C-alpha cells in the first residue's frame, strides 16, 4: 500500500470527470446534516479528516461500480475505486453544488451580518437551512436563494466555494447581493461601497483557496491486488468508523465471487415480488432462505458458512420460494410482519417450496403439511428459544417427507419424525388466558390474533371482512373496555381481550355491560348482526353479555366484574384453542363451525 496526499481540488476533478467510482456493494449516502456541517467546518478550519482508501483500476474494473450521488456519469476511463471515504467525498461534492433537496448550506461570516439574530454564532462557521416547497411551487424560505438577503445575514452559499472556475458566478452573486447598497452619489460613499464589495470577494477567494488546497490523504491499493484482500481491507477499515451489517459484508463477498451486484438482485426481487417484504426485511429473508437451501443454519453463522456462488446460482429458486411463501401466508390470514407470531417459519416455508410442485395433488398434500407446521409453530413452545437451530431441524424433517426419503429400514419419514410435531404439544387454555396483548411481539399473543385473522374477522362497524386489503385500516381494540376494567384494577391488555377492527374511538362506558356498550357504540340493530360480527372474532356472546353492575357498590361491582371477565377470558381462550387445534390438523374451517361444535 502507498500513502499519498491529494487536495480537494484534485479529488473534485476526478469525481467530475468520472475517473473515481464506488464499488456497488458500498452503502448508499447516509450522513445527516449534523455530520455534513461538522465535516465542512473541519475543512474550512484546515483540520484533519483522516485517511481514505482507494483501489487502483487497471485495464478492467474488479468490482461492479456506481458514481457518487449526483456526480456526472461520464464515459471516461475509471482509474480508482473508492473503498473508504464515500460519505466524506459525497458530502463535499454535494455541498459544492448545494444540491440537497431538503437543505442549503452556507458559511457564516460575521463581518457581513447586518441583522441582530446571530450574535451567538461563531464566525466562519457552517450553517444549514432546512428547505421546503409550498403549493405554489416555490422553495422556501425565499431568502435562501436571494443573494442580497443571504449577504445581509452574513451567509455565503457553499456552492460559490466549488474548486473549479466559478468566477463569473461569484461576480454575478456579489453584484446581485450588493446592488441595492450602491450609493447614487458621493465619492467617499462610492469608495466605501467598492471596498465592501472587495472585502466580500476577498473573503470568498480565501475560503475557496482553503477548500481547494485542503489535503485529504489516501492509501492506495495497487490494481493487481486480489479481490479478496481488497474486500478484507474494505471491511476492516469501514468497521472502525461505522460497523457494517452482516448483509453488507456478504454483499461484498458475492461481488468478489460472482462479479454480480447483490443489491441489484435484491432490488429486482423486491420489484417482482413486493409482498415478500411485508413479513421481514428482504435482506434477512434472502440470507436465511439461501442458508437453508444450502443445508446451513438460518442465522448469521449459516450465512457466513454458505457458499456465495451457490447462493447466486440458487437465486431464482430462493426468490420463487419467497414468493410462494408470501402467497401461502396470505391464504392463512397472515398479512404482514406486525401480525406474524414468529418469523422462524419464513425461511423454512420458503426453502421447502423448492420441493413442492406448482400444481396437482402433490402440491395440495404438501401445503397441507405446511399448514400443520405453521399452526404448530404458533401454538407450541417450539420457537420460544433457539429458534434457528430448531427451524433447521424442522426443515430437514419436513424436507424428508416432501421428497419421499426413506429410513434405513425402508419405511418413509412421517410427521412423527419432525421435532415440532413429535416433541411439542399444543398449549392449553390457561396459557392462552394469560397471553400478552398482540401488539407486543410475543408468539402466543399474536397467535391468538392470527386465528381471528384466519377466520376473516368482520369489522364491528361495517361488517367488512378482514383481508390483505383491509388489514392496514384495522386497529387493536379492547373487547371488555379498558376503562371499565381499569376501574376495578383488572389487567385488560390480554390477547383474548383484543379484536382487530377499524374503529379507534370510544364513548362513555359508565356501568354498562360490555355487550350493551358495543351495541350502543356500533348501533347494532338485530341479533343476527350481533352474533355474526362477534362470532367472526370467536367472541363468546353469552359471557360478554354479563352485566347488572347498576346499583352495586364499587366493591360489589369490582368483584362481579372480575368474575365475569375471567369467565369471558376462559371461554374465548377455549374457542381460540379449539380453532387452533383444527388449523394445526390442517383443516379449513369457519368461525361458525367452531361455535357449532
mmCIF file with all atom_site columns, N, CA, C and O in Angstrom, residues 379-420:
data_model
loop_
_atom_site.group_PDB
_atom_site.id
_atom_site.type_symbol
_atom_site.label_atom_id
_atom_site.label_alt_id
_atom_site.label_comp_id
_atom_site.label_asym_id
_atom_site.label_entity_id
_atom_site.label_seq_id
_atom_site.pdbx_PDB_ins_code
_atom_site.Cartn_x
_atom_site.Cartn_y
_atom_site.Cartn_z
_atom_site.occupancy
_atom_site.B_iso_or_equiv
_atom_site.pdbx_formal_charge
_atom_site.auth_seq_id
_atom_site.auth_comp_id
_atom_site.auth_asym_id
_atom_site.auth_atom_id
_atom_site.pdbx_PDB_model_num
ATOM 1   N N  . UNK A 1 379 ? -48.664 -22.291 18.089 1.00 0.00 ? 379 UNK A N  1
ATOM 2   C CA . UNK A 1 379 ? -49.342 -22.724 19.307 1.00 0.00 ? 379 UNK A CA 1
ATOM 3   C C  . UNK A 1 379 ? -48.600 -23.826 20.065 1.00 0.00 ? 379 UNK A C  1
ATOM 4   O O  . UNK A 1 379 ? -49.209 -24.613 20.783 1.00 0.00 ? 379 UNK A O  1
ATOM 5   N N  . UNK A 1 380 ? -47.279 -23.879 19.884 1.00 0.00 ? 380 UNK A N  1
ATOM 6   C CA . UNK A 1 380 ? -46.419 -24.693 20.748 1.00 0.00 ? 380 UNK A CA 1
ATOM 7   C C  . UNK A 1 380 ? -45.285 -23.789 21.221 1.00 0.00 ? 380 UNK A C  1
ATOM 8   O O  . UNK A 1 380 ? -45.168 -22.638 20.791 1.00 0.00 ? 380 UNK A O  1
ATOM 9   N N  . UNK A 1 381 ? -44.439 -24.314 22.109 1.00 0.00 ? 381 UNK A N  1
ATOM 10  C CA . UNK A 1 381 ? -43.298 -23.527 22.588 1.00 0.00 ? 381 UNK A CA 1
ATOM 11  C C  . UNK A 1 381 ? -42.036 -23.815 21.771 1.00 0.00 ? 381 UNK A C  1
ATOM 12  O O  . UNK A 1 381 ? -40.928 -23.502 22.199 1.00 0.00 ? 381 UNK A O  1
ATOM 13  N N  . UNK A 1 382 ? -42.215 -24.397 20.589 1.00 0.00 ? 382 UNK A N  1
ATOM 14  C CA . UNK A 1 382 ? -41.083 -24.843 19.778 1.00 0.00 ? 382 UNK A CA 1
ATOM 15  C C  . UNK A 1 382 ? -40.078 -23.719 19.499 1.00 0.00 ? 382 UNK A C  1
ATOM 16  O O  . UNK A 1 382 ? -38.873 -23.937 19.560 1.00 0.00 ? 382 UNK A O  1
ATOM 17  N N  . UNK A 1 383 ? -40.560 -22.531 19.180 1.00 0.00 ? 383 UNK A N  1
ATOM 18  C CA . UNK A 1 383 ? -39.656 -21.461 18.768 1.00 0.00 ? 383 UNK A CA 1
ATOM 19  C C  . UNK A 1 383 ? -39.499 -20.361 19.808 1.00 0.00 ? 383 UNK A C  1
ATOM 20  O O  . UNK A 1 383 ? -39.090 -19.242 19.493 1.00 0.00 ? 383 UNK A O  1
ATOM 21  N N  . UNK A 1 384 ? -39.800 -20.693 21.062 1.00 0.00 ? 384 UNK A N  1
ATOM 22  C CA . UNK A 1 384 ? -39.592 -19.705 22.124 1.00 0.00 ? 384 UNK A CA 1
ATOM 23  C C  . UNK A 1 384 ? -38.103 -19.468 22.363 1.00 0.00 ? 384 UNK A C  1
ATOM 24  O O  . UNK A 1 384 ? -37.689 -18.377 22.740 1.00 0.00 ? 384 UNK A O  1
ATOM 25  N N  . UNK A 1 385 ? -37.275 -20.495 22.140 1.00 0.00 ? 385 UNK A N  1
ATOM 26  C CA . UNK A 1 385 ? -35.823 -20.388 22.339 1.00 0.00 ? 385 UNK A CA 1
ATOM 27  C C  . UNK A 1 385 ? -35.101 -21.138 21.223 1.00 0.00 ? 385 UNK A C  1
ATOM 28  O O  . UNK A 1 385 ? -35.650 -22.064 20.627 1.00 0.00 ? 385 UNK A O  1
ATOM 29  N N  . UNK A 1 386 ? -33.847 -20.730 20.957 1.00 0.00 ? 386 UNK A N  1
ATOM 30  C CA . UNK A 1 386 ? -33.000 -21.409 19.964 1.00 0.00 ? 386 UNK A CA 1
ATOM 31  C C  . UNK A 1 386 ? -33.757 -21.628 18.652 1.00 0.00 ? 386 UNK A C  1
ATOM 32  O O  . UNK A 1 386 ? -33.741 -22.722 18.079 1.00 0.00 ? 386 UNK A O  1
ATOM 33  N N  . UNK A 1 387 ? -34.419 -20.575 18.183 1.00 0.00 ? 387 UNK A N  1
ATOM 34  C CA . UNK A 1 387 ? -35.313 -20.708 17.032 1.00 0.00 ? 387 UNK A CA 1
ATOM 35  C C  . UNK A 1 387 ? -34.584 -21.172 15.782 1.00 0.00 ? 387 UNK A C  1
ATOM 36  O O  . UNK A 1 387 ? -35.116 -21.991 15.014 1.00 0.00 ? 387 UNK A O  1
ATOM 37  N N  . UNK A 1 388 ? -33.373 -20.681 15.533 1.00 0.00 ? 388 UNK A N  1
ATOM 38  C CA . UNK A 1 388 ? -32.673 -21.019 14.285 1.00 0.00 ? 388 UNK A CA 1
ATOM 39  C C  . UNK A 1 388 ? -32.332 -22.507 14.217 1.00 0.00 ? 388 UNK A C  1
ATOM 40  O O  . UNK A 1 388 ? -32.570 -23.161 13.189 1.00 0.00 ? 388 UNK A O  1
ATOM 41  N N  . UNK A 1 389 ? -31.772 -23.045 15.276 1.00 0.00 ? 389 UNK A N  1
ATOM 42  C CA . UNK A 1 389 ? -31.393 -24.464 15.251 1.00 0.00 ? 389 UNK A CA 1
ATOM 43  C C  . UNK A 1 389 ? -32.635 -25.355 15.187 1.00 0.00 ? 389 UNK A C  1
ATOM 44  O O  . UNK A 1 389 ? -32.630 -26.399 14.525 1.00 0.00 ? 389 UNK A O  1
ATOM 45  N N  . UNK A 1 390 ? -33.701 -24.938 15.841 1.00 0.00 ? 390 UNK A N  1
ATOM 46  C CA . UNK A 1 390 ? -34.926 -25.735 15.803 1.00 0.00 ? 390 UNK A CA 1
ATOM 47  C C  . UNK A 1 390 ? -35.596 -25.642 14.433 1.00 0.00 ? 390 UNK A C  1
ATOM 48  O O  . UNK A 1 390 ? -36.140 -26.636 13.938 1.00 0.00 ? 390 UNK A O  1
ATOM 49  N N  . UNK A 1 391 ? -35.569 -24.460 13.831 1.00 0.00 ? 391 UNK A N  1
ATOM 50  C CA . UNK A 1 391 ? -36.115 -24.322 12.477 1.00 0.00 ? 391 UNK A CA 1
ATOM 51  C C  . UNK A 1 391 ? -35.331 -25.187 11.495 1.00 0.00 ? 391 UNK A C  1
ATOM 52  O O  . UNK A 1 391 ? -35.896 -25.791 10.579 1.00 0.00 ? 391 UNK A O  1
ATOM 53  N N  . UNK A 1 392 ? -34.026 -25.261 11.694 1.00 0.00 ? 392 UNK A N  1
ATOM 54  C CA . UNK A 1 392 ? -33.162 -26.080 10.842 1.00 0.00 ? 392 UNK A CA 1
ATOM 55  C C  . UNK A 1 392 ? -33.538 -27.558 10.951 1.00 0.00 ? 392 UNK A C  1
ATOM 56  O O  . UNK A 1 392 ? -33.676 -28.259 9.939  1.00 0.00 ? 392 UNK A O  1
ATOM 57  N N  . UNK A 1 393 ? -33.752 -28.011 12.188 1.00 0.00 ? 393 UNK A N  1
ATOM 58  C CA . UNK A 1 393 ? -34.131 -29.419 12.395 1.00 0.00 ? 393 UNK A CA 1
ATOM 59  C C  . UNK A 1 393 ? -35.505 -29.706 11.802 1.00 0.00 ? 393 UNK A C  1
ATOM 60  O O  . UNK A 1 393 ? -35.724 -30.752 11.163 1.00 0.00 ? 393 UNK A O  1
ATOM 61  N N  . UNK A 1 394 ? -36.451 -28.786 11.980 1.00 0.00 ? 394 UNK A N  1
ATOM 62  C CA . UNK A 1 394 ? -37.790 -28.985 11.420 1.00 0.00 ? 394 UNK A CA 1
ATOM 63  C C  . UNK A 1 394 ? -37.757 -28.970 9.899  1.00 0.00 ? 394 UNK A C  1
ATOM 64  O O  . UNK A 1 394 ? -38.449 -29.769 9.246  1.00 0.00 ? 394 UNK A O  1
ATOM 65  N N  . UNK A 1 395 ? -36.964 -28.082 9.331  1.00 0.00 ? 395 UNK A N  1
ATOM 66  C CA . UNK A 1 395 ? -36.839 -28.025 7.874  1.00 0.00 ? 395 UNK A CA 1
ATOM 67  C C  . UNK A 1 395 ? -36.352 -29.364 7.324  1.00 0.00 ? 395 UNK A C  1
ATOM 68  O O  . UNK A 1 395 ? -36.902 -29.889 6.349  1.00 0.00 ? 395 UNK A O  1
ATOM 69  N N  . UNK A 1 396 ? -35.329 -29.892 7.945  1.00 0.00 ? 396 UNK A N  1
ATOM 70  C CA . UNK A 1 396 ? -34.780 -31.162 7.450  1.00 0.00 ? 396 UNK A CA 1
ATOM 71  C C  . UNK A 1 396 ? -35.794 -32.304 7.575  1.00 0.00 ? 396 UNK A C  1
ATOM 72  O O  . UNK A 1 396 ? -35.912 -33.152 6.673  1.00 0.00 ? 396 UNK A O  1
ATOM 73  N N  . UNK A 1 397 ? -36.546 -32.313 8.686  1.00 0.00 ? 397 UNK A N  1
ATOM 74  C CA . UNK A 1 397 ? -37.561 -33.347 8.843  1.00 0.00 ? 397 UNK A CA 1
ATOM 75  C C  . UNK A 1 397 ? -38.682 -33.212 7.827  1.00 0.00 ? 397 UNK A C  1
ATOM 76  O O  . UNK A 1 397 ? -39.118 -34.209 7.224  1.00 0.00 ? 397 UNK A O  1
ATOM 77  N N  . UNK A 1 398 ? -39.153 -31.995 7.594  1.00 0.00 ? 398 UNK A N  1
ATOM 78  C CA . UNK A 1 398 ? -40.214 -31.755 6.614  1.00 0.00 ? 398 UNK A CA 1
ATOM 79  C C  . UNK A 1 398 ? -39.733 -32.045 5.194  1.00 0.00 ? 398 UNK A C  1
ATOM 80  O O  . UNK A 1 398 ? -40.479 -32.596 4.371  1.00 0.00 ? 398 UNK A O  1
ATOM 81  N N  . UNK A 1 399 ? -38.493 -31.692 4.929  1.00 0.00 ? 399 UNK A N  1
ATOM 82  C CA . UNK A 1 399 ? -37.926 -31.939 3.594  1.00 0.00 ? 399 UNK A CA 1
ATOM 83  C C  . UNK A 1 399 ? -37.900 -33.438 3.293  1.00 0.00 ? 399 UNK A C  1
ATOM 84  O O  . UNK A 1 399 ? -38.202 -33.859 2.155  1.00 0.00 ? 399 UNK A O  1
ATOM 85  N N  . UNK A 1 400 ? -37.560 -34.236 4.279  1.00 0.00 ? 400 UNK A N  1
ATOM 86  C CA . UNK A 1 400 ? -37.525 -35.698 4.074  1.00 0.00 ? 400 UNK A CA 1
ATOM 87  C C  . UNK A 1 400 ? -38.917 -36.218 3.683  1.00 0.00 ? 400 UNK A C  1
ATOM 88  O O  . UNK A 1 400 ? -39.040 -37.107 2.838  1.00 0.00 ? 400 UNK A O  1
ATOM 89  N N  . UNK A 1 401 ? -39.942 -35.669 4.300  1.00 0.00 ? 401 UNK A N  1
ATOM 90  C CA . UNK A 1 401 ? -41.306 -36.102 3.962  1.00 0.00 ? 401 UNK A CA 1
ATOM 91  C C  . UNK A 1 401 ? -41.658 -35.673 2.539  1.00 0.00 ? 401 UNK A C  1
ATOM 92  O O  . UNK A 1 401 ? -42.180 -36.458 1.738  1.00 0.00 ? 401 UNK A O  1
ATOM 93  N N  . UNK A 1 402 ? -41.382 -34.399 2.212  1.00 0.00 ? 402 UNK A N  1
ATOM 94  C CA . UNK A 1 402 ? -41.748 -33.867 0.902  1.00 0.00 ? 402 UNK A CA 1
ATOM 95  C C  . UNK A 1 402 ? -41.039 -34.597 -0.236 1.00 0.00 ? 402 UNK A C  1
ATOM 96  O O  . UNK A 1 402 ? -41.608 -34.798 -1.312 1.00 0.00 ? 402 UNK A O  1
ATOM 97  N N  . UNK A 1 403 ? -39.794 -34.989 -0.003 1.00 0.00 ? 403 UNK A N  1
ATOM 98  C CA . UNK A 1 403 ? -39.006 -35.627 -1.068 1.00 0.00 ? 403 UNK A CA 1
ATOM 99  C C  . UNK A 1 403 ? -39.172 -37.144 -1.090 1.00 0.00 ? 403 UNK A C  1
ATOM 100 O O  . UNK A 1 403 ? -38.579 -37.827 -1.933 1.00 0.00 ? 403 UNK A O  1
ATOM 101 N N  . UNK A 1 404 ? -39.954 -37.688 -0.144 1.00 0.00 ? 404 UNK A N  1
ATOM 102 C CA . UNK A 1 404 ? -40.192 -39.131 -0.124 1.00 0.00 ? 404 UNK A CA 1
ATOM 103 C C  . UNK A 1 404 ? -39.000 -39.931 0.341  1.00 0.00 ? 404 UNK A C  1
ATOM 104 O O  . UNK A 1 404 ? -38.893 -41.130 0.029  1.00 0.00 ? 404 UNK A O  1
ATOM 105 N N  . UNK A 1 405 ? -38.106 -39.297 1.090  1.00 0.00 ? 405 UNK A N  1
ATOM 106 C CA . UNK A 1 405 ? -36.918 -40.016 1.578  1.00 0.00 ? 405 UNK A CA 1
ATOM 107 C C  . UNK A 1 405 ? -37.336 -41.133 2.534  1.00 0.00 ? 405 UNK A C  1
ATOM 108 O O  . UNK A 1 405 ? -38.323 -41.019 3.263  1.00 0.00 ? 405 UNK A O  1
ATOM 109 N N  . UNK A 1 406 ? -36.567 -42.203 2.545  1.00 0.00 ? 406 UNK A N  1
ATOM 110 C CA . UNK A 1 406 ? -36.891 -43.361 3.393  1.00 0.00 ? 406 UNK A CA 1
ATOM 111 C C  . UNK A 1 406 ? -35.793 -43.615 4.426  1.00 0.00 ? 406 UNK A C  1
ATOM 112 O O  . UNK A 1 406 ? -34.622 -43.291 4.211  1.00 0.00 ? 406 UNK A O  1
ATOM 113 N N  . UNK A 1 407 ? -36.187 -44.234 5.491  1.00 0.00 ? 407 UNK A N  1
ATOM 114 C CA . UNK A 1 407 ? -35.259 -44.579 6.553  1.00 0.00 ? 407 UNK A CA 1
ATOM 115 C C  . UNK A 1 407 ? -34.461 -45.826 6.166  1.00 0.00 ? 407 UNK A C  1
ATOM 116 O O  . UNK A 1 407 ? -34.728 -46.447 5.135  1.00 0.00 ? 407 UNK A O  1
ATOM 117 N N  . UNK A 1 408 ? -33.523 -46.189 7.005  1.00 0.00 ? 408 UNK A N  1
ATOM 118 C CA . UNK A 1 408 ? -32.691 -47.359 6.723  1.00 0.00 ? 408 UNK A CA 1
ATOM 119 C C  . UNK A 1 408 ? -33.517 -48.637 6.625  1.00 0.00 ? 408 UNK A C  1
ATOM 120 O O  . UNK A 1 408 ? -33.155 -49.560 5.891  1.00 0.00 ? 408 UNK A O  1
ATOM 121 N N  . UNK A 1 409 ? -34.646 -48.697 7.350  1.00 0.00 ? 409 UNK A N  1
ATOM 122 C CA . UNK A 1 409 ? -35.476 -49.907 7.298  1.00 0.00 ? 409 UNK A CA 1
ATOM 123 C C  . UNK A 1 409 ? -36.449 -49.897 6.114  1.00 0.00 ? 409 UNK A C  1
ATOM 124 O O  . UNK A 1 409 ? -37.270 -50.800 5.961  1.00 0.00 ? 409 UNK A O  1
ATOM 125 N N  . UNK A 1 410 ? -36.378 -48.845 5.290  1.00 0.00 ? 410 UNK A N  1
ATOM 126 C CA . UNK A 1 410 ? -37.215 -48.763 4.103  1.00 0.00 ? 410 UNK A CA 1
ATOM 127 C C  . UNK A 1 410 ? -38.534 -48.060 4.307  1.00 0.00 ? 410 UNK A C  1
ATOM 128 O O  . UNK A 1 410 ? -39.269 -47.803 3.340  1.00 0.00 ? 410 UNK A O  1
ATOM 129 N N  . UNK A 1 411 ? -38.886 -47.730 5.543  1.00 0.00 ? 411 UNK A N  1
ATOM 130 C CA . UNK A 1 411 ? -40.153 -47.039 5.803  1.00 0.00 ? 411 UNK A CA 1
ATOM 131 C C  . UNK A 1 411 ? -39.998 -45.541 5.518  1.00 0.00 ? 411 UNK A C  1
ATOM 132 O O  . UNK A 1 411 ? -38.911 -44.971 5.684  1.00 0.00 ? 411 UNK A O  1
ATOM 133 N N  . UNK A 1 412 ? -41.080 -44.892 5.085  1.00 0.00 ? 412 UNK A N  1
ATOM 134 C CA . UNK A 1 412 ? -40.991 -43.455 4.774  1.00 0.00 ? 412 UNK A CA 1
ATOM 135 C C  . UNK A 1 412 ? -40.970 -42.614 6.051  1.00 0.00 ? 412 UNK A C  1
ATOM 136 O O  . UNK A 1 412 ? -41.467 -43.024 7.099  1.00 0.00 ? 412 UNK A O  1
ATOM 137 N N  . UNK A 1 413 ? -40.389 -41.440 5.932  1.00 0.00 ? 413 UNK A N  1
ATOM 138 C CA . UNK A 1 413 ? -40.441 -40.497 7.040  1.00 0.00 ? 413 UNK A CA 1
ATOM 139 C C  . UNK A 1 413 ? -41.855 -39.929 7.144  1.00 0.00 ? 413 UNK A C  1
ATOM 140 O O  . UNK A 1 413 ? -42.539 -39.726 6.136  1.00 0.00 ? 413 UNK A O  1
ATOM 141 N N  . UNK A 1 414 ? -42.280 -39.651 8.368  1.00 0.00 ? 414 UNK A N  1
ATOM 142 C CA . UNK A 1 414 ? -43.610 -39.088 8.588  1.00 0.00 ? 414 UNK A CA 1
ATOM 143 C C  . UNK A 1 414 ? -43.581 -37.973 9.604  1.00 0.00 ? 414 UNK A C  1
ATOM 144 O O  . UNK A 1 414 ? -42.517 -37.569 10.106 1.00 0.00 ? 414 UNK A O  1
ATOM 145 N N  . UNK A 1 415 ? -44.763 -37.480 9.945  1.00 0.00 ? 415 UNK A N  1
ATOM 146 C CA . UNK A 1 415 ? -44.879 -36.358 10.885 1.00 0.00 ? 415 UNK A CA 1
ATOM 147 C C  . UNK A 1 415 ? -44.192 -36.662 12.215 1.00 0.00 ? 415 UNK A C  1
ATOM 148 O O  . UNK A 1 415 ? -43.597 -35.780 12.837 1.00 0.00 ? 415 UNK A O  1
ATOM 149 N N  . UNK A 1 416 ? -44.252 -37.891 12.640 1.00 0.00 ? 416 UNK A N  1
ATOM 150 C CA . UNK A 1 416 ? -43.639 -38.257 13.910 1.00 0.00 ? 416 UNK A CA 1
ATOM 151 C C  . UNK A 1 416 ? -42.136 -38.119 13.931 1.00 0.00 ? 416 UNK A C  1
ATOM 152 O O  . UNK A 1 416 ? -41.516 -38.189 14.999 1.00 0.00 ? 416 UNK A O  1
ATOM 153 N N  . UNK A 1 417 ? -41.540 -37.938 12.766 1.00 0.00 ? 417 UNK A N  1
ATOM 154 C CA . UNK A 1 417 ? -40.085 -37.770 12.696 1.00 0.00 ? 417 UNK A CA 1
ATOM 155 C C  . UNK A 1 417 ? -39.670 -36.299 12.662 1.00 0.00 ? 417 UNK A C  1
ATOM 156 O O  . UNK A 1 417 ? -38.485 -35.993 12.568 1.00 0.00 ? 417 UNK A O  1
ATOM 157 N N  . UNK A 1 418 ? -40.639 -35.382 12.721 1.00 0.00 ? 418 UNK A N  1
ATOM 158 C CA . UNK A 1 418 ? -40.339 -33.944 12.710 1.00 0.00 ? 418 UNK A CA 1
ATOM 159 C C  . UNK A 1 418 ? -40.465 -33.427 14.138 1.00 0.00 ? 418 UNK A C  1
ATOM 160 O O  . UNK A 1 418 ? -41.525 -33.570 14.766 1.00 0.00 ? 418 UNK A O  1
ATOM 161 N N  . UNK A 1 419 ? -39.411 -32.832 14.683 1.00 0.00 ? 419 UNK A N  1
ATOM 162 C CA . UNK A 1 419 ? -39.419 -32.454 16.111 1.00 0.00 ? 419 UNK A CA 1
ATOM 163 C C  . UNK A 1 419 ? -40.605 -31.597 16.539 1.00 0.00 ? 419 UNK A C  1
ATOM 164 O O  . UNK A 1 419 ? -41.142 -31.791 17.624 1.00 0.00 ? 419 UNK A O  1
ATOM 165 N N  . UNK A 1 420 ? -41.032 -30.659 15.702 1.00 0.00 ? 420 UNK A N  1
ATOM 166 C CA . UNK A 1 420 ? -42.108 -29.768 16.129 1.00 0.00 ? 420 UNK A CA 1
ATOM 167 C C  . UNK A 1 420 ? -43.399 -30.538 16.381 1.00 0.00 ? 420 UNK A C  1
ATOM 168 O O  . UNK A 1 420 ? -44.204 -30.160 17.239 1.00 0.00 ? 420 UNK A O  1
#
